[in-house]
Short mmCIF file of C-alpha atoms in Angstrom, two decimals:
data_model
loop_
_atom_site.label_atom_id
_atom_site.label_comp_id
_atom_site.label_asym_id
_atom_site.label_seq_id
_atom_site.Cartn_x
_atom_site.Cartn_y
_atom_site.Cartn_z
CA GLN L 1 1.87 87.17 -42.47
CA SER L 2 4.85 88.21 -40.37
CA ASP L 3 3.56 90.07 -37.31
CA ALA L 4 2.27 87.18 -35.21
CA THR L 5 3.60 83.89 -33.92
CA LEU L 6 1.35 80.87 -33.61
CA VAL L 7 1.71 79.37 -30.13
CA GLY L 8 1.72 75.68 -29.42
CA SER L 9 -1.43 73.65 -28.90
CA ALA L 10 -1.27 74.18 -25.12
CA GLY L 11 -1.12 77.97 -25.20
CA GLN L 12 1.49 80.02 -23.43
CA THR L 13 1.93 82.15 -20.32
CA LEU L 14 3.99 85.34 -20.40
CA ASN L 15 5.16 87.28 -17.37
CA LEU L 16 5.27 90.92 -18.39
CA THR L 17 6.56 94.09 -16.80
CA VAL L 18 4.08 96.89 -17.48
CA THR L 19 4.88 100.56 -17.01
CA ASP L 20 1.99 103.00 -17.07
CA ALA L 21 0.85 106.21 -15.34
CA ASN L 22 0.60 104.30 -12.03
CA GLY L 23 4.16 103.00 -12.11
CA THR L 24 5.67 99.60 -12.93
CA ARG L 25 3.98 96.29 -12.15
CA SER L 26 4.16 92.63 -13.11
CA GLN L 27 1.33 91.12 -15.09
CA THR L 28 0.72 87.58 -16.24
CA TYR L 29 -0.68 87.30 -19.76
CA GLU L 30 -2.28 84.06 -20.91
CA ILE L 31 -2.10 83.33 -24.63
CA PRO L 32 -4.94 80.93 -25.46
CA SER L 33 -4.32 77.56 -27.04
CA ARG L 34 -5.17 77.06 -30.71
CA ALA L 35 -8.43 75.35 -29.74
CA GLU L 36 -9.37 78.25 -27.45
CA CYS L 37 -8.77 80.91 -30.14
CA VAL L 38 -11.99 80.09 -31.98
CA ARG L 39 -14.04 81.03 -28.91
CA CYS L 40 -13.44 84.72 -29.71
CA HIS L 41 -12.25 84.73 -33.32
CA THR L 42 -15.71 84.02 -34.73
CA SER L 43 -17.51 85.04 -37.91
CA VAL L 44 -19.71 87.33 -35.78
CA ALA L 45 -16.59 89.14 -34.58
CA GLY L 46 -15.17 89.32 -38.11
CA HIS L 47 -12.58 86.58 -37.35
CA ALA L 48 -9.72 89.04 -36.86
CA LEU L 49 -9.95 90.89 -33.55
CA GLY L 50 -8.29 94.25 -33.79
CA VAL L 51 -8.78 97.92 -34.20
CA ARG L 52 -11.55 99.20 -36.43
CA THR L 53 -11.78 102.34 -38.52
CA ARG L 54 -13.85 104.14 -35.86
CA GLN L 55 -11.00 103.61 -33.36
CA LEU L 56 -8.32 104.90 -35.72
CA ASN L 57 -10.22 107.96 -36.93
CA LYS L 58 -8.77 110.42 -34.45
CA GLN L 59 -5.93 112.81 -33.81
CA PHE L 60 -2.75 111.00 -32.80
CA ALA L 61 0.40 112.43 -31.25
CA TYR L 62 3.35 111.22 -33.35
CA PRO L 63 6.95 112.08 -32.36
CA ASN L 64 6.99 114.86 -35.00
CA GLY L 65 3.55 116.29 -34.27
CA VAL L 66 -0.17 115.59 -34.16
CA ASP L 67 -1.99 114.28 -37.22
CA GLU L 68 -5.20 112.48 -38.18
CA GLN L 69 -4.22 108.82 -37.79
CA LEU L 70 -6.13 107.60 -40.87
CA ARG L 71 -4.70 110.42 -42.98
CA ALA L 72 -1.17 109.64 -41.83
CA TRP L 73 -1.50 105.91 -42.43
CA ASN L 74 -2.99 106.55 -45.86
CA ALA L 75 -0.15 108.96 -46.71
CA ILE L 76 2.54 106.37 -45.93
CA GLY L 77 0.77 103.62 -47.87
CA LEU L 78 -0.47 101.32 -45.12
CA PHE L 79 -3.72 100.65 -47.00
CA ASP L 80 -4.02 98.74 -50.27
CA ARG L 81 -5.80 101.74 -51.84
CA ASP L 82 -6.24 105.47 -51.20
CA ILE L 83 -8.99 105.73 -48.57
CA GLY L 84 -9.67 109.43 -49.13
CA SER L 85 -10.49 111.93 -46.42
CA PRO L 86 -10.88 110.72 -42.81
CA ALA L 87 -13.89 113.06 -42.53
CA GLN L 88 -16.00 110.53 -44.47
CA TYR L 89 -15.57 107.90 -41.73
CA GLN L 90 -17.24 107.75 -38.33
CA SER L 91 -15.24 107.76 -35.12
CA TYR L 92 -15.76 106.74 -31.52
CA PRO L 93 -15.68 109.45 -28.88
CA GLN L 94 -12.46 109.25 -26.90
CA THR L 95 -13.00 108.08 -23.33
CA THR L 96 -11.02 111.11 -22.11
CA ASP L 97 -13.02 113.67 -24.11
CA THR L 98 -15.15 115.31 -21.42
CA THR L 99 -16.91 117.44 -24.03
CA ARG L 100 -18.71 114.28 -25.18
CA PRO L 101 -21.51 112.71 -23.10
CA LEU L 102 -20.33 110.12 -20.58
CA ALA L 103 -22.85 107.59 -21.93
CA ASP L 104 -21.36 107.85 -25.43
CA ARG L 105 -17.83 107.41 -24.10
CA ALA L 106 -18.89 104.39 -22.02
CA ARG L 107 -20.66 102.84 -25.01
CA ALA L 108 -17.55 103.35 -27.15
CA TYR L 109 -15.44 101.59 -24.51
CA LEU L 110 -17.85 98.64 -24.38
CA ALA L 111 -18.02 98.44 -28.17
CA VAL L 112 -14.23 98.35 -28.54
CA ASN L 113 -13.50 95.98 -25.67
CA CYS L 114 -16.58 93.77 -25.33
CA ALA L 115 -18.86 93.83 -28.37
CA HIS L 116 -16.85 91.35 -30.42
CA CYS L 117 -18.34 88.69 -28.11
CA HIS L 118 -21.38 90.46 -26.64
CA GLN L 119 -23.68 90.80 -29.64
CA PRO L 120 -26.34 88.63 -31.29
CA SER L 121 -24.91 85.20 -32.18
CA GLY L 122 -21.72 86.07 -30.27
CA PRO L 123 -19.83 83.38 -28.36
CA THR L 124 -20.90 84.37 -24.85
CA PRO L 125 -23.59 82.63 -22.79
CA VAL L 126 -25.30 86.01 -22.35
CA ALA L 127 -27.03 85.84 -25.72
CA ASP L 128 -29.43 88.74 -25.12
CA MET L 129 -26.79 91.39 -24.33
CA ASP L 130 -25.59 93.54 -27.24
CA LEU L 131 -22.73 95.97 -26.62
CA ARG L 132 -22.28 97.28 -30.16
CA TYR L 133 -22.06 101.06 -30.36
CA GLY L 134 -24.74 101.92 -32.90
CA ILE L 135 -27.79 100.31 -31.31
CA THR L 136 -30.34 101.79 -28.94
CA LEU L 137 -29.76 101.72 -25.20
CA GLN L 138 -32.84 99.54 -24.80
CA ALA L 139 -31.56 97.04 -27.40
CA MET L 140 -28.28 96.69 -25.46
CA ASN L 141 -30.30 95.00 -22.71
CA VAL L 142 -27.89 95.98 -19.94
CA LEU L 143 -29.18 99.04 -18.07
CA ASP L 144 -31.05 98.06 -14.90
CA VAL L 145 -31.29 94.43 -16.11
CA ARG L 146 -30.56 91.57 -13.71
CA PRO L 147 -27.64 89.33 -14.70
CA THR L 148 -28.34 85.85 -16.04
CA GLU L 149 -24.85 84.45 -15.50
CA GLY L 150 -24.20 85.22 -11.83
CA GLY L 151 -23.78 88.34 -9.76
CA LEU L 152 -20.06 88.06 -8.85
CA GLY L 153 -21.00 88.22 -5.18
CA LEU L 154 -22.63 91.65 -5.39
CA PHE L 155 -25.44 92.27 -2.88
CA ASP L 156 -27.94 93.69 -5.40
CA PRO L 157 -26.54 92.85 -8.87
CA TYR L 158 -27.52 94.31 -12.22
CA ARG L 159 -25.70 94.05 -15.53
CA VAL L 160 -25.31 97.82 -15.35
CA ARG L 161 -27.08 99.73 -12.61
CA GLY L 162 -27.65 103.32 -13.66
CA GLY L 163 -25.50 105.58 -11.47
CA VAL L 164 -24.48 102.81 -9.03
CA HIS L 165 -21.37 101.01 -10.21
CA ASP L 166 -21.13 99.04 -6.93
CA ASP L 167 -24.23 97.06 -8.06
CA SER L 168 -23.02 96.66 -11.66
CA VAL L 169 -21.70 93.24 -12.68
CA THR L 170 -20.13 94.79 -15.80
CA TRP L 171 -18.10 97.20 -13.67
CA GLU L 172 -17.08 94.46 -11.26
CA ARG L 173 -16.05 92.08 -14.07
CA MET L 174 -13.84 94.77 -15.61
CA ARG L 175 -12.22 95.43 -12.21
CA LEU L 176 -11.25 91.79 -11.73
CA ARG L 177 -7.65 90.92 -12.47
CA THR L 178 -7.99 87.18 -11.86
CA GLY L 179 -10.21 86.17 -14.78
CA ASN L 180 -13.95 86.08 -15.41
CA GLU L 181 -15.13 84.58 -12.12
#
């Protein structure tokens, strides 16, 4: 298509300036090599990694006002067919929506950011962890479960320790800015 550029066989490093609510900072972004791409872009993940309908089915603040994102995209012809009413599609709870249970918002975050790899037959060495949104908490195999791939130096590590993020490898891994040590 026309919205991506294939990098060379060695990958590429970009030095970015990021401005967010905390100010401006420098960030290094590593673009994987062609050979490394297939580690994440798997058939289990659906090959293309990107937003899903559940992520887009929400109110969005456009410059001219707030609208349902799926409705707006449908109205301007971004889909190859009319998708109908957004009400017929499921949506993830927004992480900032404090009217929704914290557990649901956390599960949505993990589903969007981690489940493309962390699910049955996914490309991670942690084959028994499943971070998809629609499964039972027990089937996720994360809460109060000891890690199988190292504890990142935590004193008493768990994949996710209920109510104690200082013992949670998942929390610590997301905090790291230097890779997946």
